[in-house]
mmCIF file of C-alpha atoms in Angstrom:
data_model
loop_
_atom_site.group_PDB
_atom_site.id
_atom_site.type_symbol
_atom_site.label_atom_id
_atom_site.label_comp_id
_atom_site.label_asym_id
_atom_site.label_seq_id
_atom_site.Cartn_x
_atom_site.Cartn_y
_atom_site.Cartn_z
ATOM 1 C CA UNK A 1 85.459 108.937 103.387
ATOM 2 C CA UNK A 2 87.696 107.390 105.608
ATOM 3 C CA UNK A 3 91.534 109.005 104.600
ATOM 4 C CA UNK A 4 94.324 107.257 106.529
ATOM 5 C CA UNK A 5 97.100 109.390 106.972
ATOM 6 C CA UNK A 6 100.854 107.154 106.123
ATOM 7 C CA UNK A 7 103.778 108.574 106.902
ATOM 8 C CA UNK A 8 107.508 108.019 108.556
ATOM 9 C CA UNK A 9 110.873 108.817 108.027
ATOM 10 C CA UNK A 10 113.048 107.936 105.254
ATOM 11 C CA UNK A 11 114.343 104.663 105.145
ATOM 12 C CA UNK A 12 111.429 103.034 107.545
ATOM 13 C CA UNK A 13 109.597 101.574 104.496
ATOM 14 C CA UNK A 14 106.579 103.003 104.257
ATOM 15 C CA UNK A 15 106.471 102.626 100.701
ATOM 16 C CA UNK A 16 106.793 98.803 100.839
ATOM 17 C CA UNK A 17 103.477 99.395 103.402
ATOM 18 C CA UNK A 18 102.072 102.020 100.739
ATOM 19 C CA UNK A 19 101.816 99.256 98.050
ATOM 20 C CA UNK A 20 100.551 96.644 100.331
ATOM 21 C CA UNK A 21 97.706 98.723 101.424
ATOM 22 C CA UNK A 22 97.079 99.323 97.400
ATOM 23 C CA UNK A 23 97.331 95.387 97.018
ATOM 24 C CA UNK A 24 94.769 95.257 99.126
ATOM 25 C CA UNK A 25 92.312 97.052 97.207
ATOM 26 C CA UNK A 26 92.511 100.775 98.904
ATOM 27 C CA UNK A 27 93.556 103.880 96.606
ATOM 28 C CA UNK A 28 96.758 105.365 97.672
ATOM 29 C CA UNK A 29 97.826 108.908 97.018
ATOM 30 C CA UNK A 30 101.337 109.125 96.791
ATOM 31 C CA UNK A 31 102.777 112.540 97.699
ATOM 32 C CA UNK A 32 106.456 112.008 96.238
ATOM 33 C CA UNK A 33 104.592 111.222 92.902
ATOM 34 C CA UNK A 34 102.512 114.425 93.148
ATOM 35 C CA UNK A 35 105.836 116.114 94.280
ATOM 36 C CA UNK A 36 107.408 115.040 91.143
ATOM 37 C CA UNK A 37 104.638 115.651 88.857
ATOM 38 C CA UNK A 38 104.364 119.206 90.419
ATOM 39 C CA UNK A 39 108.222 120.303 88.509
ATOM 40 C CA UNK A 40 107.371 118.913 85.468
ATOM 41 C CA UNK A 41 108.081 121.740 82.896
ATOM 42 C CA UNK A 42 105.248 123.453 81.807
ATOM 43 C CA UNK A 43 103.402 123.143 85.290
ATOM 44 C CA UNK A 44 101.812 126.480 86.772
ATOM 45 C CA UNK A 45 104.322 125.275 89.582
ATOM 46 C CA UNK A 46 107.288 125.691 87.142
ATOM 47 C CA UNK A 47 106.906 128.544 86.298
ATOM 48 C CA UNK A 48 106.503 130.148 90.041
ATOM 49 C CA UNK A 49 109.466 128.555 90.846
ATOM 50 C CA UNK A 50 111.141 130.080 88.112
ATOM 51 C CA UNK A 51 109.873 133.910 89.194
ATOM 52 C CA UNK A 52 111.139 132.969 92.822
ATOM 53 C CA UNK A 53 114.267 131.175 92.516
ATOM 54 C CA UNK A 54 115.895 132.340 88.956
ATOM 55 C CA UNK A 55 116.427 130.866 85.579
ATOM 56 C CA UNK A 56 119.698 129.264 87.239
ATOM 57 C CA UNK A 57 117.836 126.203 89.004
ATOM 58 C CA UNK A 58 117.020 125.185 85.730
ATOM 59 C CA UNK A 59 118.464 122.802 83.134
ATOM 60 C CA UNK A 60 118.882 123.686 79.773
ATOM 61 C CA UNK A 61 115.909 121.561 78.502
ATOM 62 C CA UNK A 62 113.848 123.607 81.199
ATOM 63 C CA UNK A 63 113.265 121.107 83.646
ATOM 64 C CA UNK A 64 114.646 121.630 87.309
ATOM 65 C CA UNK A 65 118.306 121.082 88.311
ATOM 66 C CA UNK A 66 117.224 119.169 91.341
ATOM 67 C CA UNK A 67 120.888 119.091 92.830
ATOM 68 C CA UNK A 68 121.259 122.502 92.634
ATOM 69 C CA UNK A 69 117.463 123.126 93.939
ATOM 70 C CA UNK A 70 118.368 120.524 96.939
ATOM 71 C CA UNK A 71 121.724 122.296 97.909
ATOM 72 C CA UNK A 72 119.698 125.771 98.007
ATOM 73 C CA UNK A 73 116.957 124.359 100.050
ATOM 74 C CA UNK A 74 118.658 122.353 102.593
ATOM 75 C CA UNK A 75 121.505 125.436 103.103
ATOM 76 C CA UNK A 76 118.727 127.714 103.429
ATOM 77 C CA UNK A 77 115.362 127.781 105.540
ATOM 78 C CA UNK A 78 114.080 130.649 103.829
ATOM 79 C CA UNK A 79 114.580 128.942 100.461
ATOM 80 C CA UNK A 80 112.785 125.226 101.702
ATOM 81 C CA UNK A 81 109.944 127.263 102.860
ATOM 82 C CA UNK A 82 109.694 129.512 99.534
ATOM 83 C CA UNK A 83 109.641 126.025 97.699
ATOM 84 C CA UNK A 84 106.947 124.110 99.966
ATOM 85 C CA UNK A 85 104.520 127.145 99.679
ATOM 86 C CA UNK A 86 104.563 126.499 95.562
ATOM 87 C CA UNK A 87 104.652 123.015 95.996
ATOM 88 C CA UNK A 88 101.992 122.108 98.712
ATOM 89 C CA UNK A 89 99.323 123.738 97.342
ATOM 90 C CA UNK A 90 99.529 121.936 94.053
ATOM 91 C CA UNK A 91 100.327 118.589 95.672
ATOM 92 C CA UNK A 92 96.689 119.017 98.321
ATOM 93 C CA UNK A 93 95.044 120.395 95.118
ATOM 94 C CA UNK A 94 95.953 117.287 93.334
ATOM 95 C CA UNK A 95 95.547 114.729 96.597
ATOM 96 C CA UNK A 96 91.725 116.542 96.447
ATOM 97 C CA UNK A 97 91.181 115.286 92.908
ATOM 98 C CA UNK A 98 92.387 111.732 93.760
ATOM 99 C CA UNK A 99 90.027 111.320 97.099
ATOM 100 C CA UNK A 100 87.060 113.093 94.941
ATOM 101 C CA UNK A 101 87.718 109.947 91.911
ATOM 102 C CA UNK A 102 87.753 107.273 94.967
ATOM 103 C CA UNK A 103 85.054 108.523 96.586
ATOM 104 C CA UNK A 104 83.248 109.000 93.431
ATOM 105 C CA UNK A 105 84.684 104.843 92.321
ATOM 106 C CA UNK A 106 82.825 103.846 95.658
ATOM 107 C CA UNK A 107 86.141 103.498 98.185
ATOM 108 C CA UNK A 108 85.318 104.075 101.673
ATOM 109 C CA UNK A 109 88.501 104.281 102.487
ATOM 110 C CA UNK A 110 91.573 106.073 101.123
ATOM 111 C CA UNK A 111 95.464 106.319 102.039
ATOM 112 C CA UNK A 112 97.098 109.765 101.801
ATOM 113 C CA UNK A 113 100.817 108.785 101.326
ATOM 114 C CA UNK A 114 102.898 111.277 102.638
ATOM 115 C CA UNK A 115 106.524 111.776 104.184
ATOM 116 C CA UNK A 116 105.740 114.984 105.607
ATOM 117 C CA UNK A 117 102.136 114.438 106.540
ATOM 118 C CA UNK A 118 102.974 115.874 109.809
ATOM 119 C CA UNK A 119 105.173 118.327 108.876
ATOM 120 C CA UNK A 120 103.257 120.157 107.134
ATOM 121 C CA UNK A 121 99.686 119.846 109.579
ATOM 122 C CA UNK A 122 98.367 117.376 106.798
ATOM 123 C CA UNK A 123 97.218 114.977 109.642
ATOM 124 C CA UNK A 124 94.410 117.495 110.425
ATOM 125 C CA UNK A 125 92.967 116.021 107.045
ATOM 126 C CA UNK A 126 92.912 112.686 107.911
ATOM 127 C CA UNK A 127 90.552 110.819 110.064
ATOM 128 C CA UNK A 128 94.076 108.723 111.206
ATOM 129 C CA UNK A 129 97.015 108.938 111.258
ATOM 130 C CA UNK A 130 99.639 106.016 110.640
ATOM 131 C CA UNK A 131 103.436 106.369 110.991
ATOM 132 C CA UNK A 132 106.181 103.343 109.982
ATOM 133 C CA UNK A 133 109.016 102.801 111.931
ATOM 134 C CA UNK A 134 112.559 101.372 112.067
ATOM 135 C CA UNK A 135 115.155 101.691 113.845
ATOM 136 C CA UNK A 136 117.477 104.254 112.565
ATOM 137 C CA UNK A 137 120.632 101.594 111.647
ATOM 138 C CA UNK A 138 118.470 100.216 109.462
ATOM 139 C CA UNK A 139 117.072 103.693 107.541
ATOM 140 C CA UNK A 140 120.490 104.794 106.775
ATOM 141 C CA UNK A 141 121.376 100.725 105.321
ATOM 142 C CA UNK A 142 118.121 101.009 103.513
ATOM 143 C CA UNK A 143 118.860 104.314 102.300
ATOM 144 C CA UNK A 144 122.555 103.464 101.106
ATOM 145 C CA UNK A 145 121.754 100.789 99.478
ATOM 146 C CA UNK A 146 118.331 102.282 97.519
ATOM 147 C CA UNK A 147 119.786 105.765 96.670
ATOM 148 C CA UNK A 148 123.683 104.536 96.553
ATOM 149 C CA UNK A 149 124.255 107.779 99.358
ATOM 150 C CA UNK A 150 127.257 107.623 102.008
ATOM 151 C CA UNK A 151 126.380 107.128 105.533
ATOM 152 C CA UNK A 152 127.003 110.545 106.207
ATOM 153 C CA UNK A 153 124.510 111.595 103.840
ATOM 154 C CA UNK A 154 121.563 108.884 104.452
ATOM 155 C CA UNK A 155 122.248 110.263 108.401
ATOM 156 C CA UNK A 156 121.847 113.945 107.752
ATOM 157 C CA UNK A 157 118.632 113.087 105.411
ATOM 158 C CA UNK A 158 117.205 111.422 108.335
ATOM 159 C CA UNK A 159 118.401 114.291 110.928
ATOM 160 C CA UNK A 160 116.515 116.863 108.467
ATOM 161 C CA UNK A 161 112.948 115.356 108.801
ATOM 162 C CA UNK A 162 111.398 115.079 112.069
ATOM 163 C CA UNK A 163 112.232 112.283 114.602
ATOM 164 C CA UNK A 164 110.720 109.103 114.748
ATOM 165 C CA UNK A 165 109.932 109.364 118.142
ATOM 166 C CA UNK A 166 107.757 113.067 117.846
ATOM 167 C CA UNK A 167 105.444 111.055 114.843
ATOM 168 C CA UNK A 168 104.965 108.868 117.669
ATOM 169 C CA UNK A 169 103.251 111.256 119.423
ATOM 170 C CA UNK A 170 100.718 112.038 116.775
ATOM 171 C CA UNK A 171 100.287 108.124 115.523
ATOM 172 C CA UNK A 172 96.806 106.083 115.893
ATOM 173 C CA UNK A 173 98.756 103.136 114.353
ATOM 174 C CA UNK A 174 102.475 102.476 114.571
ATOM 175 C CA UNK A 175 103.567 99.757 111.771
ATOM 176 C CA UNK A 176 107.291 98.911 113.087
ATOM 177 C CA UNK A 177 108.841 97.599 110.174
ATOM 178 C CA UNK A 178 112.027 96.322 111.454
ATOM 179 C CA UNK A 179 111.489 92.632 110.770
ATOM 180 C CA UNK A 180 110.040 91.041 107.745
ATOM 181 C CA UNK A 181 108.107 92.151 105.372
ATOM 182 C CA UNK A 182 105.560 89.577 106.011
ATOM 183 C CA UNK A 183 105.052 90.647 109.826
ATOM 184 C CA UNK A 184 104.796 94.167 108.762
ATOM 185 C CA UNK A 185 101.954 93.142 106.687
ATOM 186 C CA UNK A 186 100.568 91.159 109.073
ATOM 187 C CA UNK A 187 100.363 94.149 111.134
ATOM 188 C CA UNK A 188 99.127 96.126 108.479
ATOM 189 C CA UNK A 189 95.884 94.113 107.929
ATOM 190 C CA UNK A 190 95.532 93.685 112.166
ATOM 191 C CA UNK A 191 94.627 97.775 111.913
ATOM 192 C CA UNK A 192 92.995 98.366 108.751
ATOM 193 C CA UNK A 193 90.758 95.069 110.507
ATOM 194 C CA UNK A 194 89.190 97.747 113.013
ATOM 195 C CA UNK A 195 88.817 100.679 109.922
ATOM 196 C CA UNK A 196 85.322 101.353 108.758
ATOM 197 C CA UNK A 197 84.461 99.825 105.824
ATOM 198 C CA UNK A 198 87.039 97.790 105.306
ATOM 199 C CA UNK A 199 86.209 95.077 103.886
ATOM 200 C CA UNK A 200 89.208 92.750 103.833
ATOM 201 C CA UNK A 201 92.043 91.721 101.020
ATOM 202 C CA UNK A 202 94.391 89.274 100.097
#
């Protein structure tokens, strides 16, 4: 199977590229879904994060205070990397599963949505390795206006995930989606044109 690697920074759009590559017939594994899914309460991941961070990241209902998990994490690089190495694991376990079923459904191609595909070494799992871009004016309006953050926020969000320019270094495709949605699709069905085994969309 042919797993395209999608990633970029926040604010760049790579979710409105995401669903257009699903429109198009290929199954997308989204790794903020799997993210999410991984703190749901009652989740083997739940319940490690509970023996290494304390009762006190936790709601009364039992699910995670995510404010208070965020302020830990991003105050404390001991903390973010405690967190990834529960989370990860479940999320690839989970990605596995979800290339197995397309594989399995006949797709010879699959798209492993991920912000931090690159991050984390994830692009030595894909066969390529596609990063959205945008110029970073327009992340932190896209991010205000999605998440209702302060500039100063939607900038230091940005400034916490790697730059732009070093997924540059490690992209096969670069999908600049600084104009309109319909060129960014254009350019979207321009590369998946020279994938293997794809076999076209709407």
């Amino acid at each position: 199977m042919y797993r395209i690697g999608l990633t970029g920074g926040v604010g760049c759009g790579k979710s409105t590229v995401s669903s257009y590559m699903a429109r198009l017939g290929l199954p997308v594994i989204d790794g903020d879904k799997l993210s999410r899914e991984a703190v749901t309460p009652g989740s083997d991941a739940m319940e490690r994060i509970r023996q290494v961070f304390g009762p006190e990241v936790f709601l009364p209902d039992g699910s995670l205070d995510r404010v208070k998990m965020a302020r830990l994490v991003f105050s404390d690089e001991d903390k973010r990397q405690a967190l990834n190495a529960i989370i990860h694991p479940y999320v690839w376990k989970r990605t596995e599963e979800g290339l197995i079923a397309a594989q399995d459904a006949g797709h010879p191609i699959a798209v492993l949505d991920m912000p931090l595909l690159l991050e984390i070494g994830w692009q030595l799992r894909s066969e390529a390795v596609w990063v959205v871009k945008a110029p970073v004016e327009q992340q932190i309006l896209r991010v205000c206006a999605r998440d209702g953050a302060t500039r100063e926020e939607a900038l230091a969000r940005i400034r916490k995930q790697m730059p732009t320019l070093n997924k540059l270094n490690y992209a096969d495709v670069v999908i600049d989606n600084s104009g309109s949605v319909e060129d960014a699709r254009r350019q979207v069905r321009e590369a998946l044109s020279r994938v293997p085994g794809f076999a076209g969309g709407k």
